[in-house]
Amino acid sequence: MSELIEIEGFTNQVLGWKAWLPTVDLDSASAEQVAVLEESHPQAKTSDYYLTLAHHPDILRQRSQAFNAIMYAPGGLSRAERELASTVVSRINRCVYCASVHAQRFEQLAKRNDVIAQVFADPATAGTTAREKAIVQFAIDLTLEPASLNTGHVQALYEQGLDETQVLDLIHAISIFAWANRLMLNLGEPVFPEA
């Protein structure tokens, strides 16, 4: 992480997350629950989030496969741009935890955090280039008014150099965060480090 950003209740620091529902106890977990945790994420066995979702191993498996395919697939939209869009969606939805995680990932990939500070301060004005501004605006529009999108929104992305595959990648990243944010916001809460 580069410099610490704390704006409007959002941060790029590493946060914890605490479940409101009981988590799966690894000592009494089924073989299927343990297997899906091992498949899902390197820290899944110690994460309240994954341990909560592991109550339904089939759903967690499908969620993890979809998430990984959308966020880490080679080609198409750059990883940094996927992380930027995810941060915007999380900021709009007020998911402090997801915004923190994906701000950090953007910074790791892009080696800068200027646009992250802008997203935290005011997403509607964020972006350091015309391409970033178009990606941010599309993420805002799809998050706030999904039924209002039309070919003009896609054309604005084409005008900034995105191709069909990149537009589809962007829509997938934005859409999966509508789901991810709702899970994080309704199953628990972020935990800030002690000062």
mmCIF file with all atom_site columns, C-alpha atoms in Angstrom, residues 23-192:
data_model
loop_
_atom_site.group_PDB
_atom_site.id
_atom_site.type_symbol
_atom_site.label_atom_id
_atom_site.label_alt_id
_atom_site.label_comp_id
_atom_site.label_asym_id
_atom_site.label_entity_id
_atom_site.label_seq_id
_atom_site.pdbx_PDB_ins_code
_atom_site.Cartn_x
_atom_site.Cartn_y
_atom_site.Cartn_z
_atom_site.occupancy
_atom_site.B_iso_or_equiv
_atom_site.pdbx_formal_charge
_atom_site.auth_seq_id
_atom_site.auth_comp_id
_atom_site.auth_asym_id
_atom_site.auth_atom_id
_atom_site.pdbx_PDB_model_num
ATOM 1   C CA . THR A 1 23  ? -19.618 -19.318 10.912  1.00 0.00 ? 23  THR A CA 1
ATOM 2   C CA . VAL A 1 24  ? -18.763 -22.902 10.027  1.00 0.00 ? 24  VAL A CA 1
ATOM 3   C CA . ASP A 1 25  ? -16.580 -24.449 12.724  1.00 0.00 ? 25  ASP A CA 1
ATOM 4   C CA . LEU A 1 26  ? -13.685 -26.141 10.945  1.00 0.00 ? 26  LEU A CA 1
ATOM 5   C CA . ASP A 1 27  ? -13.505 -28.855 13.606  1.00 0.00 ? 27  ASP A CA 1
ATOM 6   C CA . SER A 1 28  ? -17.038 -29.985 12.777  1.00 0.00 ? 28  SER A CA 1
ATOM 7   C CA . ALA A 1 29  ? -17.163 -28.978 9.092   1.00 0.00 ? 29  ALA A CA 1
ATOM 8   C CA . SER A 1 30  ? -18.137 -31.554 6.497   1.00 0.00 ? 30  SER A CA 1
ATOM 9   C CA . ALA A 1 31  ? -15.563 -32.783 4.004   1.00 0.00 ? 31  ALA A CA 1
ATOM 10  C CA . GLU A 1 32  ? -17.410 -30.821 1.303   1.00 0.00 ? 32  GLU A CA 1
ATOM 11  C CA . GLN A 1 33  ? -17.253 -27.598 3.340   1.00 0.00 ? 33  GLN A CA 1
ATOM 12  C CA . VAL A 1 34  ? -13.521 -28.013 3.938   1.00 0.00 ? 34  VAL A CA 1
ATOM 13  C CA . ALA A 1 35  ? -12.936 -28.801 0.257   1.00 0.00 ? 35  ALA A CA 1
ATOM 14  C CA . VAL A 1 36  ? -14.790 -25.721 -0.984  1.00 0.00 ? 36  VAL A CA 1
ATOM 15  C CA . LEU A 1 37  ? -12.946 -23.503 1.486   1.00 0.00 ? 37  LEU A CA 1
ATOM 16  C CA . GLU A 1 38  ? -9.638  -24.875 0.221   1.00 0.00 ? 38  GLU A CA 1
ATOM 17  C CA . GLU A 1 39  ? -10.724 -24.238 -3.389  1.00 0.00 ? 39  GLU A CA 1
ATOM 18  C CA . SER A 1 40  ? -12.068 -20.733 -2.803  1.00 0.00 ? 40  SER A CA 1
ATOM 19  C CA . HIS A 1 41  ? -9.298  -18.528 -1.429  1.00 0.00 ? 41  HIS A CA 1
ATOM 20  C CA . PRO A 1 42  ? -5.938  -18.954 0.342   1.00 0.00 ? 42  PRO A CA 1
ATOM 21  C CA . GLN A 1 43  ? -7.326  -17.405 3.557   1.00 0.00 ? 43  GLN A CA 1
ATOM 22  C CA . ALA A 1 44  ? -10.827 -18.880 3.330   1.00 0.00 ? 44  ALA A CA 1
ATOM 23  C CA . LYS A 1 45  ? -10.362 -21.124 6.372   1.00 0.00 ? 45  LYS A CA 1
ATOM 24  C CA . THR A 1 46  ? -9.670  -18.091 8.572   1.00 0.00 ? 46  THR A CA 1
ATOM 25  C CA . SER A 1 47  ? -12.109 -15.640 6.967   1.00 0.00 ? 47  SER A CA 1
ATOM 26  C CA . ASP A 1 48  ? -15.488 -15.048 8.625   1.00 0.00 ? 48  ASP A CA 1
ATOM 27  C CA . TYR A 1 49  ? -16.873 -14.228 5.175   1.00 0.00 ? 49  TYR A CA 1
ATOM 28  C CA . TYR A 1 50  ? -15.940 -17.562 3.617   1.00 0.00 ? 50  TYR A CA 1
ATOM 29  C CA . LEU A 1 51  ? -16.768 -19.460 6.798   1.00 0.00 ? 51  LEU A CA 1
ATOM 30  C CA . THR A 1 52  ? -20.260 -17.935 6.685   1.00 0.00 ? 52  THR A CA 1
ATOM 31  C CA . LEU A 1 53  ? -20.777 -18.739 3.011   1.00 0.00 ? 53  LEU A CA 1
ATOM 32  C CA . ALA A 1 54  ? -19.501 -22.297 3.578   1.00 0.00 ? 54  ALA A CA 1
ATOM 33  C CA . HIS A 1 55  ? -22.853 -23.189 5.182   1.00 0.00 ? 55  HIS A CA 1
ATOM 34  C CA . HIS A 1 56  ? -23.915 -23.655 1.529   1.00 0.00 ? 56  HIS A CA 1
ATOM 35  C CA . PRO A 1 57  ? -20.850 -25.196 -0.120  1.00 0.00 ? 57  PRO A CA 1
ATOM 36  C CA . ASP A 1 58  ? -22.395 -25.525 -3.588  1.00 0.00 ? 58  ASP A CA 1
ATOM 37  C CA . ILE A 1 59  ? -23.281 -21.838 -3.679  1.00 0.00 ? 59  ILE A CA 1
ATOM 38  C CA . LEU A 1 60  ? -19.838 -20.845 -2.358  1.00 0.00 ? 60  LEU A CA 1
ATOM 39  C CA . ARG A 1 61  ? -18.176 -22.996 -5.023  1.00 0.00 ? 61  ARG A CA 1
ATOM 40  C CA . GLN A 1 62  ? -20.224 -21.392 -7.811  1.00 0.00 ? 62  GLN A CA 1
ATOM 41  C CA . ARG A 1 63  ? -19.658 -17.919 -6.369  1.00 0.00 ? 63  ARG A CA 1
ATOM 42  C CA . SER A 1 64  ? -15.904 -18.440 -6.176  1.00 0.00 ? 64  SER A CA 1
ATOM 43  C CA . GLN A 1 65  ? -15.679 -19.838 -9.702  1.00 0.00 ? 65  GLN A CA 1
ATOM 44  C CA . ALA A 1 66  ? -17.698 -16.951 -11.146 1.00 0.00 ? 66  ALA A CA 1
ATOM 45  C CA . PHE A 1 67  ? -15.772 -14.334 -9.165  1.00 0.00 ? 67  PHE A CA 1
ATOM 46  C CA . ASN A 1 68  ? -12.379 -15.727 -10.164 1.00 0.00 ? 68  ASN A CA 1
ATOM 47  C CA . ALA A 1 69  ? -13.362 -16.067 -13.827 1.00 0.00 ? 69  ALA A CA 1
ATOM 48  C CA . ILE A 1 70  ? -14.603 -12.478 -13.922 1.00 0.00 ? 70  ILE A CA 1
ATOM 49  C CA . MET A 1 71  ? -11.842 -10.775 -11.964 1.00 0.00 ? 71  MET A CA 1
ATOM 50  C CA . TYR A 1 72  ? -8.777  -12.807 -12.972 1.00 0.00 ? 72  TYR A CA 1
ATOM 51  C CA . ALA A 1 73  ? -9.420  -13.981 -16.542 1.00 0.00 ? 73  ALA A CA 1
ATOM 52  C CA . PRO A 1 74  ? -6.559  -13.221 -18.922 1.00 0.00 ? 74  PRO A CA 1
ATOM 53  C CA . GLY A 1 75  ? -7.072  -10.763 -21.746 1.00 0.00 ? 75  GLY A CA 1
ATOM 54  C CA . GLY A 1 76  ? -9.893  -8.306  -22.138 1.00 0.00 ? 76  GLY A CA 1
ATOM 55  C CA . LEU A 1 77  ? -10.174 -5.432  -19.689 1.00 0.00 ? 77  LEU A CA 1
ATOM 56  C CA . SER A 1 78  ? -7.036  -4.914  -17.639 1.00 0.00 ? 78  SER A CA 1
ATOM 57  C CA . ARG A 1 79  ? -7.014  -6.251  -14.093 1.00 0.00 ? 79  ARG A CA 1
ATOM 58  C CA . ALA A 1 80  ? -6.452  -2.722  -12.790 1.00 0.00 ? 80  ALA A CA 1
ATOM 59  C CA . GLU A 1 81  ? -9.518  -1.423  -14.640 1.00 0.00 ? 81  GLU A CA 1
ATOM 60  C CA . ARG A 1 82  ? -11.630 -4.290  -13.273 1.00 0.00 ? 82  ARG A CA 1
ATOM 61  C CA . GLU A 1 83  ? -10.437 -3.382  -9.769  1.00 0.00 ? 83  GLU A CA 1
ATOM 62  C CA . LEU A 1 84  ? -11.188 0.302   -10.380 1.00 0.00 ? 84  LEU A CA 1
ATOM 63  C CA . ALA A 1 85  ? -14.741 -0.497  -11.468 1.00 0.00 ? 85  ALA A CA 1
ATOM 64  C CA . SER A 1 86  ? -15.180 -2.792  -8.449  1.00 0.00 ? 86  SER A CA 1
ATOM 65  C CA . THR A 1 87  ? -13.984 -0.021  -6.142  1.00 0.00 ? 87  THR A CA 1
ATOM 66  C CA . VAL A 1 88  ? -16.458 2.421   -7.697  1.00 0.00 ? 88  VAL A CA 1
ATOM 67  C CA . VAL A 1 89  ? -19.374 0.001   -7.257  1.00 0.00 ? 89  VAL A CA 1
ATOM 68  C CA . SER A 1 90  ? -18.327 -0.643  -3.659  1.00 0.00 ? 90  SER A CA 1
ATOM 69  C CA . ARG A 1 91  ? -18.068 3.104   -2.972  1.00 0.00 ? 91  ARG A CA 1
ATOM 70  C CA . ILE A 1 92  ? -21.528 3.742   -4.454  1.00 0.00 ? 92  ILE A CA 1
ATOM 71  C CA . ASN A 1 93  ? -23.019 0.855   -2.448  1.00 0.00 ? 93  ASN A CA 1
ATOM 72  C CA . ARG A 1 94  ? -21.158 2.038   0.677   1.00 0.00 ? 94  ARG A CA 1
ATOM 73  C CA . CYS A 1 95  ? -19.390 -1.292  1.131   1.00 0.00 ? 95  CYS A CA 1
ATOM 74  C CA . VAL A 1 96  ? -16.350 -0.043  3.045   1.00 0.00 ? 96  VAL A CA 1
ATOM 75  C CA . TYR A 1 97  ? -14.743 -3.482  3.244   1.00 0.00 ? 97  TYR A CA 1
ATOM 76  C CA . CYS A 1 98  ? -14.936 -4.244  -0.497  1.00 0.00 ? 98  CYS A CA 1
ATOM 77  C CA . ALA A 1 99  ? -13.853 -0.715  -1.401  1.00 0.00 ? 99  ALA A CA 1
ATOM 78  C CA . SER A 1 100 ? -10.782 -1.156  0.789   1.00 0.00 ? 100 SER A CA 1
ATOM 79  C CA . VAL A 1 101 ? -9.807  -4.529  -0.681  1.00 0.00 ? 101 VAL A CA 1
ATOM 80  C CA . HIS A 1 102 ? -10.240 -3.488  -4.295  1.00 0.00 ? 102 HIS A CA 1
ATOM 81  C CA . ALA A 1 103 ? -8.603  -0.096  -3.794  1.00 0.00 ? 103 ALA A CA 1
ATOM 82  C CA . GLN A 1 104 ? -5.551  -1.987  -2.538  1.00 0.00 ? 104 GLN A CA 1
ATOM 83  C CA . ARG A 1 105 ? -5.621  -4.329  -5.529  1.00 0.00 ? 105 ARG A CA 1
ATOM 84  C CA . PHE A 1 106 ? -5.909  -1.395  -7.936  1.00 0.00 ? 106 PHE A CA 1
ATOM 85  C CA . GLU A 1 107 ? -2.901  0.243   -6.269  1.00 0.00 ? 107 GLU A CA 1
ATOM 86  C CA . GLN A 1 108 ? -0.871  -2.979  -6.477  1.00 0.00 ? 108 GLN A CA 1
ATOM 87  C CA . LEU A 1 109 ? -1.612  -3.336  -10.182 1.00 0.00 ? 109 LEU A CA 1
ATOM 88  C CA . ALA A 1 110 ? -1.540  0.307   -11.305 1.00 0.00 ? 110 ALA A CA 1
ATOM 89  C CA . LYS A 1 111 ? 1.231   1.454   -8.924  1.00 0.00 ? 111 LYS A CA 1
ATOM 90  C CA . ARG A 1 112 ? -0.752  4.586   -8.035  1.00 0.00 ? 112 ARG A CA 1
ATOM 91  C CA . ASN A 1 113 ? -3.732  5.641   -5.939  1.00 0.00 ? 113 ASN A CA 1
ATOM 92  C CA . ASP A 1 114 ? -4.700  9.077   -7.255  1.00 0.00 ? 114 ASP A CA 1
ATOM 93  C CA . VAL A 1 115 ? -7.940  7.858   -8.807  1.00 0.00 ? 115 VAL A CA 1
ATOM 94  C CA . ILE A 1 116 ? -8.787  5.880   -5.653  1.00 0.00 ? 116 ILE A CA 1
ATOM 95  C CA . ALA A 1 117 ? -8.697  9.079   -3.588  1.00 0.00 ? 117 ALA A CA 1
ATOM 96  C CA . GLN A 1 118 ? -10.966 10.659  -6.208  1.00 0.00 ? 118 GLN A CA 1
ATOM 97  C CA . VAL A 1 119 ? -13.403 7.715   -6.101  1.00 0.00 ? 119 VAL A CA 1
ATOM 98  C CA . PHE A 1 120 ? -13.580 7.886   -2.318  1.00 0.00 ? 120 PHE A CA 1
ATOM 99  C CA . ALA A 1 121 ? -14.121 11.670  -2.356  1.00 0.00 ? 121 ALA A CA 1
ATOM 100 C CA . ASP A 1 122 ? -16.638 11.914  -5.213  1.00 0.00 ? 122 ASP A CA 1
ATOM 101 C CA . PRO A 1 123 ? -17.063 9.077   -7.702  1.00 0.00 ? 123 PRO A CA 1
ATOM 102 C CA . ALA A 1 124 ? -18.940 11.310  -10.155 1.00 0.00 ? 124 ALA A CA 1
ATOM 103 C CA . THR A 1 125 ? -15.798 13.373  -10.778 1.00 0.00 ? 125 THR A CA 1
ATOM 104 C CA . ALA A 1 126 ? -13.207 10.567  -10.528 1.00 0.00 ? 126 ALA A CA 1
ATOM 105 C CA . GLY A 1 127 ? -10.757 9.558   -13.232 1.00 0.00 ? 127 GLY A CA 1
ATOM 106 C CA . THR A 1 128 ? -7.312  10.737  -14.303 1.00 0.00 ? 128 THR A CA 1
ATOM 107 C CA . THR A 1 129 ? -7.873  10.048  -18.015 1.00 0.00 ? 129 THR A CA 1
ATOM 108 C CA . ALA A 1 130 ? -10.859 10.127  -20.340 1.00 0.00 ? 130 ALA A CA 1
ATOM 109 C CA . ARG A 1 131 ? -10.818 6.311   -20.367 1.00 0.00 ? 131 ARG A CA 1
ATOM 110 C CA . GLU A 1 132 ? -10.883 6.099   -16.563 1.00 0.00 ? 132 GLU A CA 1
ATOM 111 C CA . LYS A 1 133 ? -13.654 8.676   -16.410 1.00 0.00 ? 133 LYS A CA 1
ATOM 112 C CA . ALA A 1 134 ? -15.718 6.622   -18.886 1.00 0.00 ? 134 ALA A CA 1
ATOM 113 C CA . ILE A 1 135 ? -15.173 3.413   -16.884 1.00 0.00 ? 135 ILE A CA 1
ATOM 114 C CA . VAL A 1 136 ? -16.061 5.153   -13.621 1.00 0.00 ? 136 VAL A CA 1
ATOM 115 C CA . GLN A 1 137 ? -19.190 6.758   -15.083 1.00 0.00 ? 137 GLN A CA 1
ATOM 116 C CA . PHE A 1 138 ? -20.343 3.465   -16.579 1.00 0.00 ? 138 PHE A CA 1
ATOM 117 C CA . ALA A 1 139 ? -19.851 1.754   -13.202 1.00 0.00 ? 139 ALA A CA 1
ATOM 118 C CA . ILE A 1 140 ? -21.885 4.491   -11.511 1.00 0.00 ? 140 ILE A CA 1
ATOM 119 C CA . ASP A 1 141 ? -24.689 4.313   -14.083 1.00 0.00 ? 141 ASP A CA 1
ATOM 120 C CA . LEU A 1 142 ? -24.924 0.510   -14.065 1.00 0.00 ? 142 LEU A CA 1
ATOM 121 C CA . THR A 1 143 ? -24.916 0.483   -10.256 1.00 0.00 ? 143 THR A CA 1
ATOM 122 C CA . LEU A 1 144 ? -27.485 3.235   -9.718  1.00 0.00 ? 144 LEU A CA 1
ATOM 123 C CA . GLU A 1 145 ? -29.756 2.942   -12.770 1.00 0.00 ? 145 GLU A CA 1
ATOM 124 C CA . PRO A 1 146 ? -29.246 -0.411  -14.510 1.00 0.00 ? 146 PRO A CA 1
ATOM 125 C CA . ALA A 1 147 ? -32.515 -0.182  -16.450 1.00 0.00 ? 147 ALA A CA 1
ATOM 126 C CA . SER A 1 148 ? -31.527 3.182   -17.944 1.00 0.00 ? 148 SER A CA 1
ATOM 127 C CA . LEU A 1 149 ? -28.418 1.987   -19.785 1.00 0.00 ? 149 LEU A CA 1
ATOM 128 C CA . ASN A 1 150 ? -28.549 2.019   -23.569 1.00 0.00 ? 150 ASN A CA 1
ATOM 129 C CA . THR A 1 151 ? -26.279 1.882   -26.598 1.00 0.00 ? 151 THR A CA 1
ATOM 130 C CA . GLY A 1 152 ? -25.079 5.414   -25.869 1.00 0.00 ? 152 GLY A CA 1
ATOM 131 C CA . HIS A 1 153 ? -23.440 4.209   -22.671 1.00 0.00 ? 153 HIS A CA 1
ATOM 132 C CA . VAL A 1 154 ? -21.602 1.457   -24.543 1.00 0.00 ? 154 VAL A CA 1
ATOM 133 C CA . GLN A 1 155 ? -20.655 3.877   -27.334 1.00 0.00 ? 155 GLN A CA 1
ATOM 134 C CA . ALA A 1 156 ? -19.000 6.161   -24.758 1.00 0.00 ? 156 ALA A CA 1
ATOM 135 C CA . LEU A 1 157 ? -16.774 3.223   -23.769 1.00 0.00 ? 157 LEU A CA 1
ATOM 136 C CA . TYR A 1 158 ? -15.956 2.418   -27.407 1.00 0.00 ? 158 TYR A CA 1
ATOM 137 C CA . GLU A 1 159 ? -14.947 6.051   -27.905 1.00 0.00 ? 159 GLU A CA 1
ATOM 138 C CA . GLN A 1 160 ? -12.359 5.609   -25.146 1.00 0.00 ? 160 GLN A CA 1
ATOM 139 C CA . GLY A 1 161 ? -10.826 2.557   -26.800 1.00 0.00 ? 161 GLY A CA 1
ATOM 140 C CA . LEU A 1 162 ? -12.664 -0.301  -25.105 1.00 0.00 ? 162 LEU A CA 1
ATOM 141 C CA . ASP A 1 163 ? -13.617 -3.171  -27.400 1.00 0.00 ? 163 ASP A CA 1
ATOM 142 C CA . GLU A 1 164 ? -16.546 -5.573  -27.113 1.00 0.00 ? 164 GLU A CA 1
ATOM 143 C CA . THR A 1 165 ? -14.675 -8.018  -24.870 1.00 0.00 ? 165 THR A CA 1
ATOM 144 C CA . GLN A 1 166 ? -13.517 -5.240  -22.558 1.00 0.00 ? 166 GLN A CA 1
ATOM 145 C CA . VAL A 1 167 ? -17.044 -3.829  -22.293 1.00 0.00 ? 167 VAL A CA 1
ATOM 146 C CA . LEU A 1 168 ? -18.382 -7.273  -21.393 1.00 0.00 ? 168 LEU A CA 1
ATOM 147 C CA . ASP A 1 169 ? -15.591 -7.730  -18.818 1.00 0.00 ? 169 ASP A CA 1
ATOM 148 C CA . LEU A 1 170 ? -16.496 -4.348  -17.330 1.00 0.00 ? 170 LEU A CA 1
ATOM 149 C CA . ILE A 1 171 ? -20.184 -5.252  -17.108 1.00 0.00 ? 171 ILE A CA 1
ATOM 150 C CA . HIS A 1 172 ? -19.326 -8.573  -15.459 1.00 0.00 ? 172 HIS A CA 1
ATOM 151 C CA . ALA A 1 173 ? -17.045 -6.907  -12.877 1.00 0.00 ? 173 ALA A CA 1
ATOM 152 C CA . ILE A 1 174 ? -19.638 -4.262  -12.030 1.00 0.00 ? 174 ILE A CA 1
ATOM 153 C CA . SER A 1 175 ? -22.433 -6.820  -11.842 1.00 0.00 ? 175 SER A CA 1
ATOM 154 C CA . ILE A 1 176 ? -20.663 -9.307  -9.599  1.00 0.00 ? 176 ILE A CA 1
ATOM 155 C CA . PHE A 1 177 ? -19.967 -6.491  -7.160  1.00 0.00 ? 177 PHE A CA 1
ATOM 156 C CA . ALA A 1 178 ? -23.671 -5.723  -6.907  1.00 0.00 ? 178 ALA A CA 1
ATOM 157 C CA . TRP A 1 179 ? -23.858 -9.247  -5.451  1.00 0.00 ? 179 TRP A CA 1
ATOM 158 C CA . ALA A 1 180 ? -20.581 -9.213  -3.504  1.00 0.00 ? 180 ALA A CA 1
ATOM 159 C CA . ASN A 1 181 ? -21.410 -5.907  -1.812  1.00 0.00 ? 181 ASN A CA 1
ATOM 160 C CA . ARG A 1 182 ? -24.836 -7.128  -0.768  1.00 0.00 ? 182 ARG A CA 1
ATOM 161 C CA . LEU A 1 183 ? -23.346 -10.248 0.790   1.00 0.00 ? 183 LEU A CA 1
ATOM 162 C CA . MET A 1 184 ? -20.692 -8.289  2.685   1.00 0.00 ? 184 MET A CA 1
ATOM 163 C CA . LEU A 1 185 ? -23.108 -5.557  3.806   1.00 0.00 ? 185 LEU A CA 1
ATOM 164 C CA . ASN A 1 186 ? -25.810 -7.939  5.004   1.00 0.00 ? 186 ASN A CA 1
ATOM 165 C CA . LEU A 1 187 ? -23.826 -10.788 6.537   1.00 0.00 ? 187 LEU A CA 1
ATOM 166 C CA . GLY A 1 188 ? -21.433 -8.762  8.673   1.00 0.00 ? 188 GLY A CA 1
ATOM 167 C CA . GLU A 1 189 ? -19.407 -5.600  9.065   1.00 0.00 ? 189 GLU A CA 1
ATOM 168 C CA . PRO A 1 190 ? -15.903 -4.245  8.484   1.00 0.00 ? 190 PRO A CA 1
ATOM 169 C CA . VAL A 1 191 ? -13.453 -4.182  11.364  1.00 0.00 ? 191 VAL A CA 1
ATOM 170 C CA . PHE A 1 192 ? -10.965 -1.317  11.413  1.00 0.00 ? 192 PHE A CA 1
#
